[in-house]
Every structure is written in structure tokens, then in C-alpha cells.
Amino acid sequence: MGCGSCSTGGCTPGGCKSNGSCLTDGGCSKLDVYDWLSDMDLPSNYKPFHYVEIRFKGSRKDFYRNEENIYLEAGELVAVETATGGYDIGHVTLTGELVRMQMNRKRVTEEKAALKIYRKATVQDVDKWKAAKERESETMYKARTIALELGLAMKLSDVEYQGDKTKATFYYTAEGRVDFRELIKKLAESFRVRIEMRQIGMRQEASRLGGIGSCGRELCCSTWLTDFKTVSTSAARYQNLSLNTLKLAGQCGKLKCCLNYELDTYMDALKTIPDNADRLKTEKGEARLQKTDIFKQVMWFNYFGEENTWIPVEVARVKEIQEMNKKGEKPEDLKDYSAIEDDLELVEKSFDYENVVGQDSLTRLDDKAKNKKRNNNNRNKSRNRPEGNVKVNAPKVEGVAAAPKAVNTPKPDQVTGEAAPRPNKNRNKKRKNNQNKKPEQE
């Protein structure tokens, strides 16, 4: 962030290209569309297309008829008709000829898109719509509590209020059919609105809620992807990816849609890779395949007993060696066929490492905590000790034996290890003996 006196632009309001504030949530919305026909003027005898694309909460979009020819721009809030009565508030995402193209692509006819646009949203409409949005989190919490009390095997993932606060749509996921008639009754009694339950899939749930993927970017399904194609584990095998479900699965629990993005490119490159090339026979011995670089068209082999040395061989050379093996011939060594270039050299991998697993004690942190506590106790005792080394006589308690006196053990000398002499050890004893002696009578 920045301030108005600097050139970082941190104080610039959120909006399209950060040129100004707009009416979308947070400046940018999900499933944004770039209108590349916005700067083109229509012919004078050509009427503009009277349908508009409207976006609502999440990734829900629909087409509405602009009967009154209201001038609309992308990002404006409008009040639209609903199929169950009342009105809803949404953002304009597309106008003009691009709407016609989108309807043709999604196979939506004008007869199906029969709902119309009422007006541009007024201040009262926006205030009521914002008040309805503020109730969604509280409504979701209470609805989940009621569903748990009823013991329903379902997960309520999102709730969406209609713009006029007369209807609430609950989106849920479940493995099978759920009898939620009792749930609808209790929700209607609690919130005093019409209730609609809509079941969605795992991918639709991730699309509505959004999130950040393992790549560090926003989820594809919540930004631009609308066509969910099936993804199989064979897509990972063709791309030489490890079949680790934790890495291959997305936030929806299904296989990531991005596994299909480069699959066609890999399939085309794999056509030139020879089959059954796991082992090649040479005079030196049998070479085993360790790695295949699909796009560089290079295959890496090693001999038994030389696991640390990988030999790169081009695909064309591998095919030649396979033809020789079929005829019963064997090359002398794979290094004669090696693809040694500036970027492809013999790789010698060193696996020398120190295994330190299990050497650290599980209680090492506990020992540090005990020592720290002991030092704190000693420090507190030294602070509370009276000045002048004055002995404080503790009161005697009847029936309690006195504590044994501490025995002073001589400290060993630092050099010899023997007890060091104490020159003033008997001074007090001599003084007491002299005082106890009676004076002799003369």
C-alpha cells in the first residue's frame, strides 16, 4: 500500500485496471469477461442485441432481456426478475453482440431466457442487498447447527440471499439422497424466508467458494473455467507424474483439472518414444531404463552395478539398438551411442548422505524447559535471600523431627584432586575453649 504523496499507486481505488472504483466486490469479480467489441460502433441500421449477461454471487450467471433498452455498462448493479417472485440484484458482465455469441455457445435460446431486467439498482435496493449479504454468515452457522441436530448426512457449503431478502438458497453436497423436509421447516421458522435447497458437486462447491491452488494462483474453476471435463489417472501416467493422490488432488478432492491442459502435447510427443525399451542388451551387460525426457527425446540408461552413472541416449539410437537386439547383435557399449552434448552429459549422481533420522531425542525440548525452570527458581531464591547473610531461625514445630545438618565435604584441589587445607578451620574452636577455661586461682 502507498499514500497519496508517493508514486507507488497504493492508494489507487480498486477497479478495472485500477483506473477508478467500480461496483464489483473487491474491484474484480469471478469469471471476468473482456468485451473486445466495446470500442466498435454498430452500423446505423443495426439494432443492438437486447439481452444482457448478469452475474450473481459465486460463479452463477444468467441471461436477461432488456425490454426497456436501459443503457447499461459492465459492472453496474441491476434489479432483475426471478422465477419464484420478487427481484434479485446482480452485476452486469456483458452487453451487446458478445452476449449473442455466449448464448449460442451455451445453447441458450431467447425463449429460455424469458426473465427481464426491471431497472438499475437504486440506493434502497443496494442497502437491502448489502444487509442480506451480512446475514449470510450467521444464517450458515445456524443452518449447520440445525442440520447436525437432525443428523443429516450432508454438508452445507454456502447460502445466498435474494436481493429483496425474501428467499434464501442453500447449497449443499452429499453422497446420496437426503430427506431434508424437516430441515426446511426449521429453517423457515428460524429465518422467516422462503427456503430452497440445491445440491451441487464437489467441483461446483470449490467454484463457488474459491481459494488458492498449489500453484499459488486462484482456482481455475472460480476464475475462468466453466466446463468440467473428466480427469483420469492415465493423464498423470502419460506425463510421468508420481501417482500421489495428495499432490494430484485439488481442493475439491478430485483430480486437478490442470492435468488435462498439457495432455495432448504429451500424447503427440510420446508417439516417437519406442515401446518395450526398458532393457537394452550390450556386450558390457544389460542396460536398464531409468528416465525418459519426452520433449528432448532422450532416454537415460545405466548398467547393473553402476547405478550412479546414467547414460543419455537419443530416441533414434535406442531404436537402432532395439533392431540390433532383434537380430541377435549387441553393441559394445552404450557410451558409443551416448548423446553427449553441452546440455546432455554423463550424469554421475552421488548418494552419499548421513542418515540422522532417530538420533535426536524426542525429549530434548523437555530437558531445555526443565533447565530453564530450574534456573528461574534459583534466580528467585537469590533475590529473596536477606542481606548480610543473616540466618533466619525457623519456628520449631512439635512432633516434627529436625532436618539433618548438612555435612560439608571438602572440595578437591584443582591440581592434585586431594582435599585442600583449610587454615582457619580450628580458629573458632580454640576461641570457645579459651572462653570455657576457668581462671586459675593464685
XYZ file of C-alpha atoms in Angstrom:
442
model
C 0.000 0.000 0.000
C 1.052 3.562 -0.511
C -0.082 7.051 0.251
C -1.192 9.913 -1.907
C 2.217 11.584 -1.779
C 4.139 8.715 -3.428
C 4.225 7.190 -6.876
C 3.585 3.563 -5.938
C -0.112 3.818 -6.634
C -1.031 2.041 -3.424
C -3.851 4.467 -2.722
C -5.457 3.947 -6.136
C -9.020 2.654 -5.714
C -9.771 -0.874 -6.874
C -11.368 -1.185 -10.257
C -10.767 -2.216 -13.846
C -7.035 -1.598 -14.497
C -7.043 0.354 -11.197
C -8.370 3.432 -13.007
C -11.186 4.030 -10.556
C -13.627 2.412 -8.205
C -16.417 0.211 -9.522
C -19.401 -1.613 -8.084
C -17.932 -5.124 -8.169
C -16.873 -6.882 -4.982
C -13.273 -6.049 -4.219
C -12.689 -4.413 -7.589
C -12.654 -7.653 -9.631
C -15.205 -10.441 -9.844
C -15.147 -14.129 -10.664
C -15.434 -15.244 -14.281
C -14.480 -11.841 -15.657
C -15.068 -11.297 -19.378
C -13.224 -8.854 -21.614
C -15.545 -7.130 -24.063
C -13.319 -6.794 -27.122
C -16.228 -5.329 -29.138
C -16.890 -2.440 -26.768
C -14.977 0.116 -28.875
C -16.649 -0.861 -32.147
C -19.660 1.112 -33.354
C -22.633 -0.710 -34.814
C -23.979 0.184 -38.266
C -26.742 2.791 -38.338
C -29.386 0.308 -39.487
C -28.386 -2.349 -36.937
C -30.229 -2.677 -33.623
C -28.217 -3.641 -30.527
C -28.826 -7.044 -29.016
C -31.382 -6.682 -26.226
C -30.031 -9.423 -23.906
C -27.561 -8.876 -21.074
C -25.411 -11.292 -19.082
C -25.763 -10.859 -15.299
C -23.502 -12.354 -12.619
C -24.596 -13.145 -9.067
C -22.827 -14.496 -6.007
C -20.166 -17.088 -6.698
C -19.917 -18.184 -10.315
C -23.651 -18.111 -11.115
C -24.511 -16.297 -14.330
C -27.678 -15.930 -16.381
C -29.078 -14.024 -19.369
C -31.846 -11.409 -19.010
C -33.916 -9.465 -21.505
C -33.525 -5.696 -21.613
C -37.014 -4.771 -22.786
C -36.865 -1.083 -21.885
C -33.497 -0.569 -23.635
C -31.805 0.695 -20.477
C -28.251 1.859 -21.159
C -26.037 -0.497 -19.172
C -22.294 -0.883 -18.759
C -20.213 -3.689 -17.323
C -20.014 -3.566 -13.524
C -23.346 -1.838 -12.888
C -25.855 -3.217 -10.401
C -29.326 -4.006 -11.736
C -32.577 -5.369 -10.309
C -33.787 -8.387 -12.276
C -36.818 -10.650 -12.277
C -36.733 -14.048 -10.577
C -38.593 -17.247 -11.433
C -40.075 -17.598 -7.926
C -41.212 -13.999 -7.466
C -39.585 -10.867 -6.170
C -36.384 -9.397 -7.546
C -32.667 -10.019 -7.249
C -29.559 -7.836 -7.524
C -26.686 -8.708 -9.859
C -23.723 -7.264 -11.747
C -23.691 -6.632 -15.478
C -20.827 -8.577 -17.087
C -21.583 -8.466 -20.820
C -23.673 -6.404 -23.216
C -24.075 -6.252 -26.977
C -23.024 -8.808 -29.565
C -20.824 -10.812 -27.212
C -23.970 -11.836 -25.335
C -25.352 -13.309 -28.565
C -22.133 -15.292 -29.028
C -22.225 -16.552 -25.440
C -25.835 -17.657 -25.777
C -25.011 -19.565 -28.954
C -22.012 -21.210 -27.301
C -24.052 -22.281 -24.259
C -27.046 -23.188 -26.466
C -29.433 -20.835 -24.690
C -32.338 -19.657 -26.820
C -34.256 -16.420 -26.384
C -37.327 -18.383 -25.333
C -35.432 -19.929 -22.406
C -34.075 -16.565 -21.290
C -37.508 -15.102 -20.603
C -36.669 -13.155 -17.425
C -36.268 -9.420 -17.765
C -34.379 -6.520 -16.197
C -36.504 -4.213 -14.047
C -34.227 -1.217 -13.504
C -30.852 -0.048 -12.387
C -30.404 -0.707 -8.690
C -31.357 2.253 -6.512
C -29.783 3.239 -3.202
C -32.561 1.458 -1.297
C -32.038 -1.690 -3.375
C -28.298 -1.683 -2.686
C -28.779 -1.121 1.059
C -31.242 -4.006 1.331
C -28.956 -6.227 -0.756
C -25.941 -5.470 1.451
C -27.994 -6.124 4.593
C -28.986 -9.505 3.165
C -25.344 -10.352 2.418
C -24.351 -9.540 6.003
C -26.845 -12.125 7.274
C -25.377 -14.962 5.216
C -22.565 -15.989 7.586
C -24.862 -16.068 10.623
C -27.507 -17.945 8.645
C -24.952 -20.522 7.514
C -23.779 -21.142 11.088
C -27.323 -21.656 12.407
C -28.313 -23.856 9.468
C -25.319 -26.140 10.012
C -26.213 -26.417 13.695
C -29.781 -27.448 12.838
C -28.552 -29.993 10.272
C -26.250 -31.571 12.878
C -29.078 -31.768 15.396
C -31.224 -33.598 12.836
C -28.351 -35.966 11.996
C -28.437 -35.338 8.244
C -25.552 -36.711 6.158
C -24.984 -33.503 4.217
C -22.590 -30.567 4.146
C -23.968 -27.048 3.816
C -21.309 -25.185 1.875
C -22.902 -21.841 1.008
C -26.044 -19.749 1.331
C -27.259 -16.984 -0.976
C -29.960 -14.475 -0.090
C -32.138 -12.956 -2.760
C -31.751 -9.215 -3.235
C -35.127 -8.420 -1.642
C -34.415 -10.647 1.447
C -37.459 -12.848 0.790
C -35.663 -16.058 -0.178
C -32.520 -17.962 0.825
C -30.904 -20.659 -1.320
C -28.759 -23.233 0.488
C -26.102 -25.111 -1.491
C -25.039 -28.475 -0.096
C -23.041 -31.559 -1.011
C -23.979 -35.126 -0.111
C -23.005 -38.613 -1.217
C -26.601 -39.765 -1.624
C -30.183 -38.591 -1.369
C -31.099 -36.607 1.738
C -34.568 -36.155 3.203
C -34.408 -32.506 4.274
C -38.142 -31.782 4.616
C -37.833 -31.363 8.375
C -34.762 -29.191 7.847
C -36.681 -26.846 5.527
C -39.437 -26.427 8.121
C -36.996 -25.488 10.863
C -35.043 -23.145 8.608
C -38.221 -21.363 7.527
C -39.277 -20.952 11.174
C -35.853 -19.619 12.162
C -35.221 -17.142 9.323
C -38.786 -16.246 8.185
C -37.913 -16.518 4.481
C -38.613 -18.948 1.668
C -36.058 -21.781 1.616
C -34.607 -23.543 -1.418
C -32.160 -26.468 -1.159
C -29.857 -27.065 -4.127
C -27.401 -29.963 -4.327
C -24.076 -29.340 -6.074
C -20.970 -31.405 -6.784
C -17.532 -31.144 -5.244
C -16.151 -29.116 -8.134
C -19.110 -26.745 -8.111
C -18.534 -26.230 -4.401
C -14.900 -25.263 -4.971
C -16.026 -22.981 -7.792
C -18.451 -21.127 -5.521
C -16.179 -20.818 -2.508
C -12.924 -20.151 -4.376
C -9.418 -20.486 -2.986
C -5.712 -20.654 -3.799
C -4.302 -23.695 -5.568
C -0.957 -25.416 -5.031
C 0.455 -23.340 -7.894
C -0.091 -20.175 -5.855
C -2.809 -18.795 -8.115
C -6.557 -18.561 -7.738
C -8.532 -21.677 -8.608
C -9.302 -22.085 -12.306
C -12.887 -23.126 -11.600
C -13.561 -19.902 -9.694
C -11.933 -17.542 -12.215
C -12.482 -18.744 -15.785
C -13.146 -22.495 -16.057
C -16.799 -23.459 -16.506
C -16.595 -26.743 -18.436
C -15.579 -29.520 -16.027
C -14.179 -32.444 -18.019
C -13.376 -35.838 -16.556
C -9.783 -36.360 -15.395
C -8.287 -39.856 -15.079
C -5.054 -41.142 -13.559
C -3.813 -42.063 -17.034
C -3.242 -38.346 -17.633
C -0.681 -38.371 -14.812
C 0.964 -41.552 -16.136
C 1.434 -40.118 -19.623
C 3.140 -37.057 -18.110
C 5.494 -39.169 -15.926
C 3.991 -37.828 -12.709
C 4.097 -39.753 -9.458
C 0.695 -41.192 -8.570
C 0.464 -39.378 -5.249
C -3.183 -38.620 -4.586
C -2.323 -35.840 -2.147
C -0.438 -33.942 -4.861
C -2.728 -34.781 -7.763
C -5.983 -33.895 -5.980
C -7.301 -30.356 -5.812
C -9.242 -28.614 -3.073
C -12.419 -30.321 -4.245
C -10.915 -33.745 -3.515
C -10.974 -34.706 -7.204
C -8.065 -34.908 -9.640
C -6.842 -31.474 -10.704
C -8.357 -30.141 -13.908
C -4.939 -28.819 -14.982
C -3.766 -32.395 -15.619
C -5.659 -32.208 -18.919
C -4.124 -28.908 -20.064
C -0.877 -30.365 -21.498
C -2.079 -33.917 -22.072
C -2.465 -33.535 -25.854
C 1.084 -32.186 -26.167
C 2.467 -35.126 -24.206
C 0.460 -37.599 -26.275
C 1.911 -36.188 -29.511
C 5.464 -36.333 -28.141
C 5.032 -39.907 -26.866
C 4.290 -41.183 -30.375
C 8.028 -41.147 -31.206
C 9.104 -42.850 -27.948
C 9.767 -46.584 -28.592
C 7.816 -49.199 -26.673
C 9.388 -52.046 -24.667
C 12.664 -50.166 -24.292
C 13.071 -50.907 -20.597
C 16.190 -53.026 -21.192
C 18.897 -52.932 -23.872
C 21.447 -55.729 -24.358
C 25.113 -54.821 -24.930
C 28.442 -56.655 -24.728
C 29.145 -54.891 -21.432
C 25.881 -56.055 -19.944
C 22.201 -55.307 -19.790
C 21.241 -51.627 -19.527
C 18.075 -50.585 -17.728
C 15.905 -47.576 -18.453
C 15.863 -45.031 -15.610
C 14.317 -41.899 -17.072
C 12.701 -40.593 -20.257
C 12.813 -36.942 -21.278
C 9.771 -36.796 -23.519
C 10.278 -33.388 -25.116
C 14.081 -33.646 -25.534
C 13.644 -37.148 -26.980
C 16.365 -38.584 -24.748
C 16.298 -41.792 -22.688
C 18.648 -42.435 -19.754
C 20.094 -45.900 -19.024
C 22.514 -47.421 -16.524
C 24.285 -50.750 -16.053
C 23.894 -53.129 -13.138
C 26.493 -52.215 -10.533
C 26.857 -48.678 -11.944
C 23.673 -47.181 -10.556
C 25.291 -43.770 -10.090
C 26.165 -43.363 -13.778
C 23.318 -42.592 -16.178
C 23.984 -42.646 -19.911
C 21.778 -40.418 -22.141
C 20.814 -41.993 -25.465
C 18.712 -40.357 -28.153
C 15.457 -41.995 -29.188
C 16.720 -42.710 -32.719
C 19.788 -44.508 -31.310
C 17.581 -46.534 -28.960
C 15.550 -47.744 -31.921
C 18.780 -48.779 -33.702
C 19.909 -50.810 -30.691
C 16.484 -52.458 -30.477
C 16.755 -53.547 -34.121
C 20.232 -54.953 -33.428
C 18.942 -56.909 -30.417
C 16.152 -58.402 -32.532
C 18.780 -59.673 -34.992
C 20.832 -61.126 -32.150
C 23.506 -58.440 -32.325
C 24.808 -56.442 -29.372
C 26.680 -53.131 -29.388
C 29.877 -52.980 -27.390
C 28.842 -50.195 -25.012
C 26.039 -47.654 -24.720
C 28.588 -44.874 -24.301
C 29.381 -45.242 -28.000
C 25.756 -44.268 -28.703
C 25.529 -41.651 -25.970
C 24.098 -38.245 -26.811
C 26.943 -36.223 -25.267
C 26.371 -32.545 -25.898
C 26.743 -29.347 -23.964
C 23.478 -29.835 -22.150
C 23.471 -33.663 -22.133
C 26.455 -35.254 -20.424
C 27.062 -38.386 -18.443
C 25.432 -37.869 -15.107
C 27.126 -39.297 -12.051
C 24.835 -38.960 -9.096
C 26.293 -39.192 -5.628
C 24.054 -40.677 -2.996
C 26.441 -40.184 -0.074
C 24.489 -38.747 2.786
C 24.293 -39.082 6.507
C 21.197 -40.663 7.953
C 20.354 -38.691 11.066
C 16.821 -39.974 11.447
C 16.143 -41.051 15.008
C 19.301 -39.545 16.505
C 17.555 -36.582 18.064
C 15.839 -37.291 21.336
C 12.120 -36.700 21.497
C 12.533 -35.174 24.979
C 15.268 -32.706 24.049
C 12.842 -29.800 24.245
C 11.536 -31.009 27.612
C 15.074 -31.029 29.048
C 15.590 -27.435 27.972
C 12.319 -26.439 29.580
C 13.302 -28.150 32.861
C 16.711 -26.460 32.938
C 15.118 -23.108 32.244
C 12.628 -23.623 35.073
C 15.410 -24.683 37.466
C 17.462 -21.582 36.619
C 14.446 -19.357 37.194
C 13.858 -20.932 40.632
C 17.494 -20.412 41.648
C 17.342 -16.817 40.473
C 14.206 -16.202 42.539
C 15.824 -17.727 45.663
C 18.851 -15.483 45.319
C 16.599 -12.443 45.016
C 14.606 -13.340 48.161
C 17.710 -14.044 50.301
C 18.125 -11.458 53.149
C 21.037 -9.074 53.025
C 24.140 -9.543 55.191
C 23.898 -13.362 55.197
C 21.715 -13.249 58.330
C 20.410 -16.651 59.355
C 16.701 -16.849 59.894
C 15.662 -19.341 62.562
C 12.560 -21.184 61.502
C 9.973 -21.795 64.230
C 10.074 -25.209 65.819
C 7.065 -27.406 65.343
C 6.301 -30.087 67.885
C 6.143 -33.628 66.617
C 8.300 -32.877 63.614
C 11.858 -34.098 63.532
C 14.531 -31.561 62.827
C 16.158 -31.664 59.479
C 19.607 -33.234 59.446
C 22.516 -30.857 59.275
C 24.340 -30.632 56.050
C 27.784 -32.189 56.043
C 30.446 -30.027 54.458
C 32.513 -32.241 52.217
C 35.948 -30.940 51.314
C 36.326 -29.769 47.782
C 39.101 -31.450 45.818
C 42.052 -29.400 44.812
C 42.027 -28.422 41.160
C 45.563 -29.735 40.545
C 46.071 -32.835 42.736
C 42.444 -33.776 43.321
C 43.089 -34.028 47.107
C 41.314 -32.075 49.794
C 42.799 -28.594 50.078
C 43.913 -27.455 53.575
C 41.715 -25.014 55.438
C 43.933 -22.742 57.564
C 41.114 -21.110 59.559
C 39.235 -24.314 60.241
C 40.006 -24.615 64.054
C 40.086 -20.897 64.890
C 36.549 -20.813 66.282
C 37.086 -23.984 68.339
C 40.186 -22.598 70.037
C 38.363 -19.383 70.875
C 35.500 -21.317 72.504
C 37.872 -23.493 74.504
C 39.714 -20.436 75.859
C 36.458 -18.870 76.961
C 35.287 -22.028 78.760
C 38.501 -22.419 80.766
C 38.223 -21.211 84.368
C 40.876 -18.822 85.595
C 43.430 -20.497 87.882
C 43.493 -19.422 91.493
C 46.718 -17.960 92.578
